[in-house]
Amino acid sequence: MIYRFRVILDNDTEDDIFRDLEIRETDTLEDLHNIITQSFGFDGTEMASFYISDEQWNQGEEISLFDLSDDNSARLMNETEISSVVHEVQPKLIYVYDFLNMWTFYVELAEIVEEAKGADYPNLMFVQGQVPDEAPDKQFEADPNDDFDDEFEDGMDLDDYDNLDFDENWN
């Protein structure tokens, strides 16, 4: 079977930037990584990971391009068949490419079709939008329900630099 994915760049512009791809269900996540990087114009040499995602796009288990864990326990793209992590019940992944720039993509299974005779896979079906020169900025915000303020339990105010009892010339 052939999986058709829509891969959407997470950006804060009004422009939709996405690619529609076809790939065999038996191919690996490394194969999917390769077609994503090629279709968005990246050289594919940076670190990358897929994250299993739920319906609300919450980031779950990581599947890495390389094992950087201390105990060699990381789940790897080249050992993970696409159909083992993506299917009709679990159709979403988050893909992060280049951890310094944090290019982030939403990968969603759009449909499953029969393999077309004579077709080459993976296949780039459709291109929408131009990739910006730089990765979109990420806005990291605190949970509004958290009760954080600028004072510690000892009453010190971090914005009151003059009264922090800090010796600027300690060195």
Coordinates of N, CA, C and O in Angstrom, one line a residue:
M1 N 0.8 -1.2 0.0 CA 0.0 0.0 0.0 C 0.9 1.3 0.0 O 2.0 1.2 0.5
I2 N 0.3 2.3 -0.5 CA 1.0 3.6 -0.6 C 0.4 4.6 0.4 O -0.9 4.7 0.4
Y3 N 1.2 5.2 1.2 CA 0.8 6.2 2.1 C 0.9 7.6 1.5 O 2.0 7.9 1.0
R4 N -0.1 8.4 1.5 CA 0.0 9.8 1.1 C 0.0 10.7 2.3 O -0.9 10.7 3.1
F5 N 1.0 11.5 2.4 CA 1.2 12.4 3.5 C 1.1 13.8 3.1 O 1.6 14.2 2.0
R6 N 0.6 14.7 3.9 CA 0.7 16.1 3.8 C 1.7 16.5 4.9 O 1.5 16.2 6.1
V7 N 2.8 17.2 4.5 CA 3.8 17.7 5.4 C 3.8 19.2 5.4 O 4.1 19.8 4.4
I8 N 3.4 19.8 6.5 CA 3.2 21.2 6.6 C 4.3 21.9 7.5 O 4.5 21.4 8.6
L9 N 4.9 22.9 7.0 CA 5.9 23.7 7.8 C 5.1 24.5 8.8 O 4.2 25.2 8.5
D10 N 5.6 24.3 10.1 CA 5.0 25.1 11.1 C 5.6 26.5 11.0 O 6.8 26.8 11.3
N11 N 4.8 27.5 10.6 CA 5.3 28.9 10.4 C 4.2 29.8 10.9 O 3.0 29.5 11.0
D12 N 4.6 31.0 11.2 CA 3.6 32.0 11.7 C 3.2 33.0 10.6 O 2.7 34.1 10.9
T13 N 3.4 32.7 9.4 CA 2.9 33.5 8.3 C 1.5 33.1 7.8 O 1.1 32.0 8.1
E14 N 1.0 33.9 7.0 CA -0.3 33.6 6.4 C -0.2 32.6 5.2 O -1.2 32.0 4.8
D15 N 1.0 32.4 4.7 CA 1.3 31.6 3.6 C 1.3 30.1 4.1 O 2.0 29.8 5.0
D16 N 0.6 29.3 3.4 CA 0.6 27.8 3.6 C 1.9 27.3 2.9 O 2.0 27.5 1.7
I17 N 2.7 26.5 3.6 CA 3.9 25.9 3.0 C 3.8 24.4 3.3 O 3.9 24.0 4.5
F18 N 3.5 23.6 2.3 CA 3.4 22.2 2.5 C 3.8 21.4 1.3 O 3.9 22.0 0.2
R19 N 4.0 20.1 1.5 CA 4.3 19.2 0.4 C 3.4 18.0 0.6 O 3.2 17.5 1.7
D20 N 2.9 17.5 -0.5 CA 2.1 16.2 -0.5 C 3.1 15.1 -1.1 O 3.6 15.3 -2.2
L21 N 3.2 14.1 -0.3 CA 4.2 13.0 -0.7 C 3.5 11.6 -0.7 O 2.6 11.4 0.0
E22 N 4.1 10.8 -1.5 CA 3.6 9.4 -1.5 C 4.8 8.5 -1.2 O 5.9 8.8 -1.7
I23 N 4.6 7.5 -0.4 CA 5.7 6.6 0.0 C 5.1 5.2 0.4 O 3.9 5.1 0.8
R24 N 5.9 4.2 0.2 CA 5.4 2.8 0.5 C 5.2 2.7 2.0 O 6.1 3.1 2.8
E25 N 4.2 2.0 2.5 CA 4.0 1.8 3.9 C 5.1 0.9 4.5 O 5.4 1.0 5.7
T26 N 5.8 0.2 3.7 CA 6.9 -0.7 4.2 C 8.3 0.1 4.2 O 9.3 -0.5 4.7
D27 N 8.3 1.3 3.7 CA 9.6 2.1 3.8 C 9.8 2.5 5.2 O 8.9 2.4 6.0
T28 N 11.0 2.9 5.5 CA 11.3 3.3 6.9 C 11.1 4.8 7.1 O 10.9 5.6 6.1
L29 N 11.1 5.2 8.3 CA 11.1 6.7 8.6 C 12.3 7.4 8.1 O 12.2 8.6 7.8
E30 N 13.4 6.7 7.9 CA 14.5 7.4 7.3 C 14.2 7.7 5.8 O 14.6 8.8 5.3
D31 N 13.5 6.8 5.1 CA 13.1 7.1 3.7 C 12.2 8.3 3.7 O 12.3 9.2 2.8
L32 N 11.2 8.4 4.7 CA 10.3 9.5 4.8 C 11.1 10.8 5.1 O 10.9 11.9 4.5
H33 N 12.1 10.7 6.0 CA 13.0 11.9 6.3 C 13.7 12.4 5.0 O 13.7 13.6 4.8
N34 N 14.2 11.4 4.2 CA 14.9 11.8 3.0 C 14.0 12.6 2.0 O 14.4 13.6 1.5
I35 N 12.8 12.1 1.8 CA 11.9 12.7 0.8 C 11.4 14.1 1.4 O 11.2 15.0 0.6
I36 N 11.2 14.2 2.7 CA 10.8 15.5 3.3 C 11.9 16.5 3.1 O 11.7 17.6 2.6
T37 N 13.2 16.1 3.4 CA 14.3 17.1 3.3 C 14.5 17.5 1.9 O 14.7 18.7 1.6
Q38 N 14.4 16.6 1.0 CA 14.6 16.9 -0.5 C 13.5 17.8 -1.0 O 13.7 18.7 -1.7
S39 N 12.2 17.5 -0.6 CA 11.1 18.2 -1.1 C 11.1 19.6 -0.6 O 10.5 20.5 -1.2
F40 N 11.7 19.9 0.6 CA 11.7 21.3 1.1 C 13.0 22.0 0.8 O 13.2 23.1 1.2
G41 N 13.9 21.3 0.1 CA 15.2 21.9 -0.3 C 16.3 21.9 0.7 O 17.2 22.7 0.6
F42 N 16.2 21.0 1.7 CA 17.3 20.9 2.6 C 18.3 19.8 2.1 O 18.0 18.9 1.4
D43 N 19.6 19.9 2.6 CA 20.6 19.0 2.2 C 20.5 17.6 2.9 O 21.1 16.7 2.5
G44 N 19.8 17.6 4.0 CA 19.6 16.3 4.7 C 20.7 15.9 5.6 O 20.7 14.8 6.1
T45 N 21.7 16.8 5.9 CA 22.8 16.5 6.7 C 22.7 16.8 8.2 O 23.6 16.5 9.0
E46 N 21.6 17.5 8.5 CA 21.4 17.9 9.9 C 20.7 16.8 10.7 O 20.0 15.9 10.2
M47 N 20.8 16.9 12.0 CA 20.1 16.0 12.9 C 18.6 16.2 12.8 O 18.1 17.3 12.5
A48 N 17.9 15.1 12.9 CA 16.4 15.1 12.8 C 15.8 14.1 13.6 O 16.4 13.0 13.9
S49 N 14.5 14.3 14.0 CA 13.7 13.3 14.7 C 12.3 13.4 14.3 O 11.8 14.5 14.0
F50 N 11.6 12.3 14.4 CA 10.1 12.2 14.3 C 9.6 12.0 15.7 O 10.3 11.4 16.5
Y51 N 8.4 12.5 16.0 CA 7.8 12.3 17.2 C 6.4 11.8 17.0 O 5.6 12.4 16.2
I52 N 6.0 10.7 17.6 CA 4.6 10.3 17.5 C 3.7 11.3 18.1 O 4.1 11.9 19.1
S53 N 2.6 11.6 17.5 CA 1.8 12.7 17.9 C 0.3 12.2 18.0 O -0.1 11.3 17.3
D54 N -0.4 12.9 18.9 CA -1.9 12.6 19.1 C -2.7 13.5 18.2 O -2.1 14.3 17.5
E55 N -4.0 13.5 18.4 CA -4.9 14.4 17.6 C -4.6 15.8 17.8 O -4.9 16.7 16.9
Q56 N -4.1 16.2 19.0 CA -3.9 17.6 19.3 C -2.5 18.1 19.0 O -2.0 19.1 19.4
W57 N -1.7 17.2 18.3 CA -0.3 17.5 17.9 C 0.6 17.6 19.2 O 1.6 18.3 19.2
N58 N 0.3 16.8 20.2 CA 1.2 16.8 21.4 C 2.3 15.8 21.0 O 2.1 14.8 20.4
Q59 N 3.5 16.2 21.4 CA 4.7 15.5 21.1 C 4.9 14.3 22.0 O 4.8 14.4 23.2
G60 N 5.0 13.1 21.3 CA 5.2 11.8 22.1 C 6.6 11.3 21.9 O 7.6 12.0 21.8
E61 N 6.6 9.9 21.8 CA 7.9 9.2 21.6 C 8.7 9.7 20.5 O 8.2 9.9 19.4
E62 N 10.0 9.8 20.7 CA 11.0 10.3 19.7 C 11.6 9.1 18.9 O 11.9 8.1 19.5
I63 N 11.7 9.3 17.6 CA 12.4 8.3 16.8 C 13.5 9.1 16.0 O 13.1 10.0 15.2
S64 N 14.7 8.8 16.3 CA 15.9 9.7 15.9 C 16.5 9.2 14.6 O 16.5 8.0 14.3
L65 N 17.2 10.1 14.0 CA 18.0 9.7 12.8 C 19.3 9.0 13.3 O 19.7 8.0 12.7
F66 N 19.9 9.5 14.4 CA 21.1 8.8 15.0 C 20.8 8.6 16.5 O 20.1 9.3 17.1
D67 N 21.5 7.6 17.0 CA 21.4 7.3 18.4 C 22.4 8.0 19.2 O 23.6 7.7 19.1
L68 N 22.0 9.0 19.9 CA 22.9 9.8 20.8 C 22.7 9.5 22.2 O 23.3 10.2 23.1
S69 N 22.0 8.5 22.5 CA 21.7 8.2 23.9 C 23.0 7.5 24.5 O 23.8 6.9 23.8
D70 N 23.1 7.6 25.8 CA 24.2 7.0 26.5 C 24.2 5.4 26.5 O 25.2 4.8 26.5
D71 N 23.0 4.9 26.5 CA 22.9 3.4 26.6 C 22.4 2.8 25.2 O 22.0 1.6 25.2
N72 N 22.5 3.5 24.1 CA 22.1 3.0 22.8 C 20.7 2.5 22.8 O 20.4 1.5 22.2
S73 N 19.8 3.2 23.5 CA 18.4 2.7 23.6 C 17.4 3.5 22.7 O 16.3 3.2 22.7
A74 N 18.0 4.5 21.9 CA 17.1 5.3 21.1 C 16.4 4.5 20.0 O 17.0 3.6 19.4
R75 N 15.2 4.8 19.7 CA 14.5 4.2 18.5 C 15.0 4.9 17.3 O 15.0 6.2 17.3
L76 N 15.4 4.2 16.3 CA 16.0 4.8 15.1 C 15.1 4.8 13.9 O 14.4 3.8 13.6
M77 N 15.2 5.8 13.0 CA 14.4 5.9 11.8 C 14.7 4.8 10.9 O 13.8 4.2 10.3
N78 N 16.0 4.4 10.7 CA 16.3 3.4 9.7 C 15.8 2.0 10.1 O 15.8 1.0 9.3
E79 N 15.4 1.8 11.4 CA 14.9 0.5 11.9 C 13.4 0.5 12.1 O 12.9 -0.4 12.6
T80 N 12.8 1.6 11.7 CA 11.3 1.8 12.0 C 10.5 1.9 10.7 O 10.7 2.9 10.0
E81 N 9.8 0.9 10.4 CA 8.9 0.9 9.3 C 7.8 1.9 9.5 O 7.2 2.0 10.6
I82 N 7.4 2.7 8.5 CA 6.4 3.7 8.6 C 5.1 3.1 9.1 O 4.5 3.7 10.0
S83 N 4.7 2.0 8.6 CA 3.4 1.5 9.0 C 3.3 1.0 10.5 O 2.3 0.9 11.1
S84 N 4.5 0.9 11.1 CA 4.5 0.5 12.5 C 4.2 1.7 13.5 O 3.9 1.5 14.6
V85 N 4.3 2.9 12.9 CA 4.0 4.1 13.8 C 2.9 5.0 13.2 O 2.4 5.9 13.9
V86 N 2.6 4.8 12.0 CA 1.5 5.6 11.3 C 0.5 4.7 10.7 O 0.9 3.8 10.0
H87 N -0.8 5.0 11.0 CA -1.9 4.2 10.4 C -3.1 5.0 10.6 O -3.1 6.1 11.1
E88 N -4.3 4.5 10.2 CA -5.5 5.3 10.2 C -5.9 5.7 11.6 O -6.4 6.8 11.8
V89 N -5.6 4.9 12.6 CA -5.9 5.3 14.0 C -4.9 6.3 14.6 O -5.2 7.1 15.4
Q90 N -3.7 6.2 14.1 CA -2.6 7.1 14.6 C -2.0 7.8 13.3 O -0.9 7.3 12.9
P91 N -2.6 8.8 12.8 CA -2.1 9.4 11.5 C -1.1 10.5 11.6 O -0.7 11.0 10.5
K92 N -0.7 10.9 12.8 CA 0.1 12.1 12.9 C 1.5 11.9 13.5 O 1.6 11.2 14.4
L93 N 2.4 12.7 12.9 CA 3.8 12.7 13.4 C 4.2 14.2 13.4 O 3.7 15.0 12.6
I94 N 5.2 14.5 14.3 CA 5.8 15.8 14.2 C 7.3 15.5 13.8 O 7.9 14.5 14.2
Y95 N 7.8 16.3 12.8 CA 9.1 16.1 12.3 C 9.9 17.3 12.6 O 9.5 18.4 12.2
V96 N 11.1 17.2 13.2 CA 12.0 18.3 13.5 C 13.3 18.1 12.8 O 13.9 17.0 13.0
Y97 N 13.7 19.1 12.0 CA 14.9 19.0 11.2 C 15.8 20.1 11.7 O 15.4 21.3 11.8
D98 N 17.1 19.8 11.9 CA 18.1 20.8 12.3 C 17.8 21.4 13.6 O 17.1 22.4 13.7
F99 N 18.3 20.8 14.7 CA 17.9 21.2 16.1 C 18.5 22.5 16.4 O 18.1 23.1 17.4
L100 N 19.4 23.1 15.7 CA 19.9 24.5 15.9 C 18.8 25.5 15.4 O 18.6 26.5 16.1
N101 N 18.2 25.2 14.3 CA 17.2 26.1 13.7 C 15.8 25.7 14.0 O 14.9 26.5 13.8
M102 N 15.6 24.4 14.4 CA 14.3 23.9 14.8 C 13.2 24.0 13.7 O 12.1 24.6 13.9
W103 N 13.5 23.6 12.5 CA 12.5 23.5 11.4 C 11.5 22.4 11.9 O 11.9 21.3 12.1
T104 N 10.3 22.8 12.0 CA 9.3 21.9 12.6 C 8.1 21.7 11.6 O 7.6 22.7 11.0
F105 N 7.8 20.4 11.4 CA 6.8 20.1 10.4 C 5.7 19.2 11.0 O 6.0 18.3 11.9
Y106 N 4.5 19.4 10.6 CA 3.4 18.5 10.9 C 3.2 17.5 9.8 O 3.0 17.9 8.6
V107 N 3.3 16.2 10.1 CA 3.2 15.2 9.1 C 1.9 14.4 9.3 O 1.8 13.8 10.4
E108 N 1.0 14.4 8.4 CA -0.3 13.8 8.6 C -0.6 12.8 7.4 O -0.5 13.2 6.2
L109 N -1.0 11.6 7.8 CA -1.4 10.6 6.8 C -2.8 11.1 6.2 O -3.7 11.2 6.9
A110 N -2.8 11.4 4.9 CA -4.0 11.9 4.3 C -4.9 10.7 3.7 O -6.1 10.7 3.9
E111 N -4.2 9.7 3.1 CA -5.0 8.6 2.6 C -4.0 7.4 2.3 O -2.8 7.6 2.2
I112 N -4.6 6.2 2.2 CA -3.8 5.0 1.9 C -4.4 4.5 0.5 O -5.7 4.4 0.4
V113 N -3.6 4.3 -0.5 CA -4.1 3.9 -1.8 C -3.2 2.7 -2.3 O -2.2 2.4 -1.7
E114 N -3.8 2.1 -3.3 CA -3.0 1.0 -4.0 C -1.8 1.6 -4.7 O -1.9 2.7 -5.2
E115 N -0.8 0.8 -4.8 CA 0.4 1.2 -5.6 C 0.1 1.2 -7.1 O -0.5 0.3 -7.6
A116 N 0.4 2.3 -7.7 CA 0.2 2.4 -9.2 C 1.3 1.7 -9.9 O 2.4 1.8 -9.6
K117 N 0.9 1.0 -10.9 CA 1.8 0.2 -11.7 C 2.7 1.2 -12.5 O 2.3 2.2 -13.1
G118 N 4.0 0.9 -12.4 CA 5.0 1.8 -13.1 C 5.4 3.1 -12.4 O 6.2 3.8 -12.9
A119 N 4.8 3.3 -11.3 CA 5.1 4.6 -10.5 C 6.3 4.3 -9.7 O 6.6 3.2 -9.2
D120 N 7.1 5.4 -9.5 CA 8.3 5.4 -8.6 C 7.9 6.0 -7.3 O 7.3 7.0 -7.2
Y121 N 8.4 5.3 -6.2 CA 8.1 5.8 -4.9 C 9.4 5.9 -4.1 O 10.3 5.0 -4.4
P122 N 9.6 6.8 -3.2 CA 8.7 7.9 -2.8 C 8.5 8.9 -4.0 O 9.3 9.0 -4.9
N123 N 7.4 9.6 -3.9 CA 7.0 10.5 -5.0 C 6.5 11.8 -4.4 O 5.7 11.8 -3.5
L124 N 7.0 12.9 -4.9 CA 6.5 14.3 -4.5 C 5.4 14.6 -5.4 O 5.5 14.7 -6.6
M125 N 4.2 14.7 -4.9 CA 3.0 14.9 -5.7 C 2.6 16.4 -5.9 O 2.2 16.7 -6.9
F126 N 2.8 17.2 -4.8 CA 2.3 18.6 -4.9 C 3.2 19.5 -4.0 O 3.6 19.1 -2.9
V127 N 3.5 20.7 -4.5 CA 4.2 21.7 -3.7 C 3.4 22.9 -3.6 O 2.9 23.4 -4.5
Q128 N 3.3 23.4 -2.3 CA 2.6 24.7 -2.1 C 3.6 25.6 -1.2 O 3.9 25.2 -0.1
G129 N 3.9 26.7 -1.7 CA 4.6 27.7 -0.9 C 6.1 27.6 -1.0 O 6.7 26.5 -1.3
Q130 N 6.8 28.7 -0.7 CA 8.3 28.8 -0.7 C 8.8 28.6 0.7 O 8.2 29.3 1.6
V131 N 9.8 27.9 0.9 CA 10.4 27.8 2.2 C 11.2 29.0 2.5 O 12.0 29.5 1.7
P132 N 11.0 29.7 3.7 CA 11.7 30.9 4.0 C 13.2 30.6 4.2 O 13.6 29.4 4.4
D133 N 14.0 31.6 4.1 CA 15.5 31.5 4.3 C 15.9 31.0 5.7 O 16.9 30.3 5.8
E134 N 15.1 31.4 6.7 CA 15.4 31.0 8.0 C 14.1 30.4 8.6 O 13.0 30.7 8.3
A135 N 14.4 29.5 9.6 CA 13.3 28.8 10.3 C 12.4 29.8 11.0 O 13.0 30.8 11.6
P136 N 11.1 29.6 11.0 CA 10.3 30.5 11.8 C 10.6 30.5 13.2 O 11.0 29.5 13.8
D137 N 10.5 31.7 13.9 CA 10.8 31.8 15.3 C 9.7 31.0 16.1 O 8.5 31.1 15.7
K138 N 10.1 30.4 17.1 CA 9.2 29.6 18.0 C 8.9 30.5 19.2 O 9.8 31.1 19.7
Q139 N 7.6 30.6 19.5 CA 7.2 31.3 20.7 C 7.0 30.3 21.8 O 6.1 29.5 21.8
F140 N 7.8 30.4 22.8 CA 7.7 29.5 24.0 C 7.0 30.3 25.1 O 7.6 31.3 25.5
E141 N 5.9 29.9 25.5 CA 5.1 30.6 26.5 C 4.8 29.8 27.7 O 4.6 28.6 27.6
A142 N 4.8 30.4 28.9 CA 4.5 29.7 30.1 C 3.0 29.4 30.1 O 2.2 30.1 29.5
D143 N 2.7 28.3 30.8 CA 1.3 28.0 31.0 C 0.6 29.1 31.8 O 1.1 29.4 32.9
P144 N -0.5 29.7 31.4 CA -1.1 30.8 32.1 C -1.6 30.3 33.5 O -1.9 31.2 34.3
N145 N -1.8 29.0 33.7 CA -2.3 28.5 34.9 C -1.2 28.4 36.0 O -1.5 28.2 37.2
D146 N 0.1 28.5 35.5 CA 1.2 28.4 36.5 C 1.3 29.7 37.3 O 1.1 30.8 36.7
D147 N 1.6 29.6 38.6 CA 1.6 30.7 39.4 C 3.0 31.2 39.6 O 3.6 31.2 40.7
F148 N 3.7 31.6 38.5 CA 5.0 32.1 38.6 C 5.0 33.7 38.7 O 4.2 34.3 38.0
D149 N 5.9 34.2 39.4 CA 6.1 35.6 39.4 C 7.6 35.9 39.6 O 8.4 35.0 39.7
D150 N 7.9 37.2 39.7 CA 9.3 37.5 39.7 C 9.9 37.5 41.1 O 11.0 37.9 41.4
E151 N 9.2 37.0 42.1 CA 9.7 36.9 43.5 C 9.8 35.4 43.9 O 9.0 34.6 43.6
F152 N 11.0 35.2 44.5 CA 11.2 33.9 45.1 C 10.6 33.8 46.5 O 10.1 34.7 47.0
E153 N 10.6 32.5 47.0 CA 10.0 32.3 48.3 C 10.7 33.2 49.4 O 10.0 33.6 50.4
D154 N 11.9 33.6 49.2 CA 12.6 34.4 50.2 C 12.4 35.9 50.0 O 12.9 36.7 50.7
G155 N 11.5 36.2 49.0 CA 11.1 37.6 48.9 C 12.0 38.4 48.0 O 11.7 39.6 47.8
M156 N 13.0 37.8 47.4 CA 13.9 38.5 46.5 C 13.2 38.8 45.1 O 12.6 37.9 44.6
D157 N 13.3 40.0 44.7 CA 12.7 40.4 43.4 C 13.8 40.4 42.3 O 14.8 41.2 42.4
L158 N 13.7 39.5 41.3 CA 14.8 39.4 40.3 C 14.9 40.7 39.5 O 16.0 40.9 38.9
D159 N 13.9 41.5 39.4 CA 14.0 42.7 38.6 C 14.6 43.9 39.4 O 14.9 44.9 38.9
D160 N 14.9 43.7 40.7 CA 15.4 44.7 41.6 C 16.9 44.4 41.7 O 17.4 43.9 42.7
Y161 N 17.7 44.7 40.7 CA 19.1 44.4 40.6 C 20.0 45.0 41.7 O 20.9 44.4 42.2
D162 N 19.6 46.2 42.2 CA 20.4 46.9 43.2 C 20.3 46.2 44.5 O 21.3 46.4 45.3
N163 N 19.3 45.5 44.8 CA 19.2 44.8 46.1 C 19.3 43.3 46.1 O 18.9 42.6 47.0
L164 N 20.0 42.8 45.1 CA 20.2 41.3 45.0 C 21.4 40.9 45.8 O 21.7 39.7 45.8
D165 N 22.2 41.8 46.3 CA 23.4 41.4 47.1 C 24.3 40.6 46.2 O 24.8 39.5 46.6
F166 N 24.6 41.1 45.1 CA 25.5 40.5 44.1 C 26.7 41.3 43.8 O 26.5 42.5 43.5
D167 N 27.9 40.8 44.0 CA 29.1 41.5 43.8 C 29.4 41.4 42.3 O 29.8 40.3 41.8
E168 N 29.3 42.5 41.5 CA 29.6 42.4 40.1 C 31.0 42.2 39.8 O 31.3 41.7 38.7
N169 N 31.9 42.5 40.7 CA 33.3 42.3 40.4 C 33.9 41.1 41.2 O 35.0 41.2 41.7
W170 N 33.2 40.0 41.2 CA 33.6 38.9 42.0 C 34.8 38.2 41.4 O 35.6 37.5 42.1
N171 N 35.1 38.4 40.2 CA 36.2 37.7 39.5 C 37.5 38.5 39.6 O 37.9 39.4 39.1

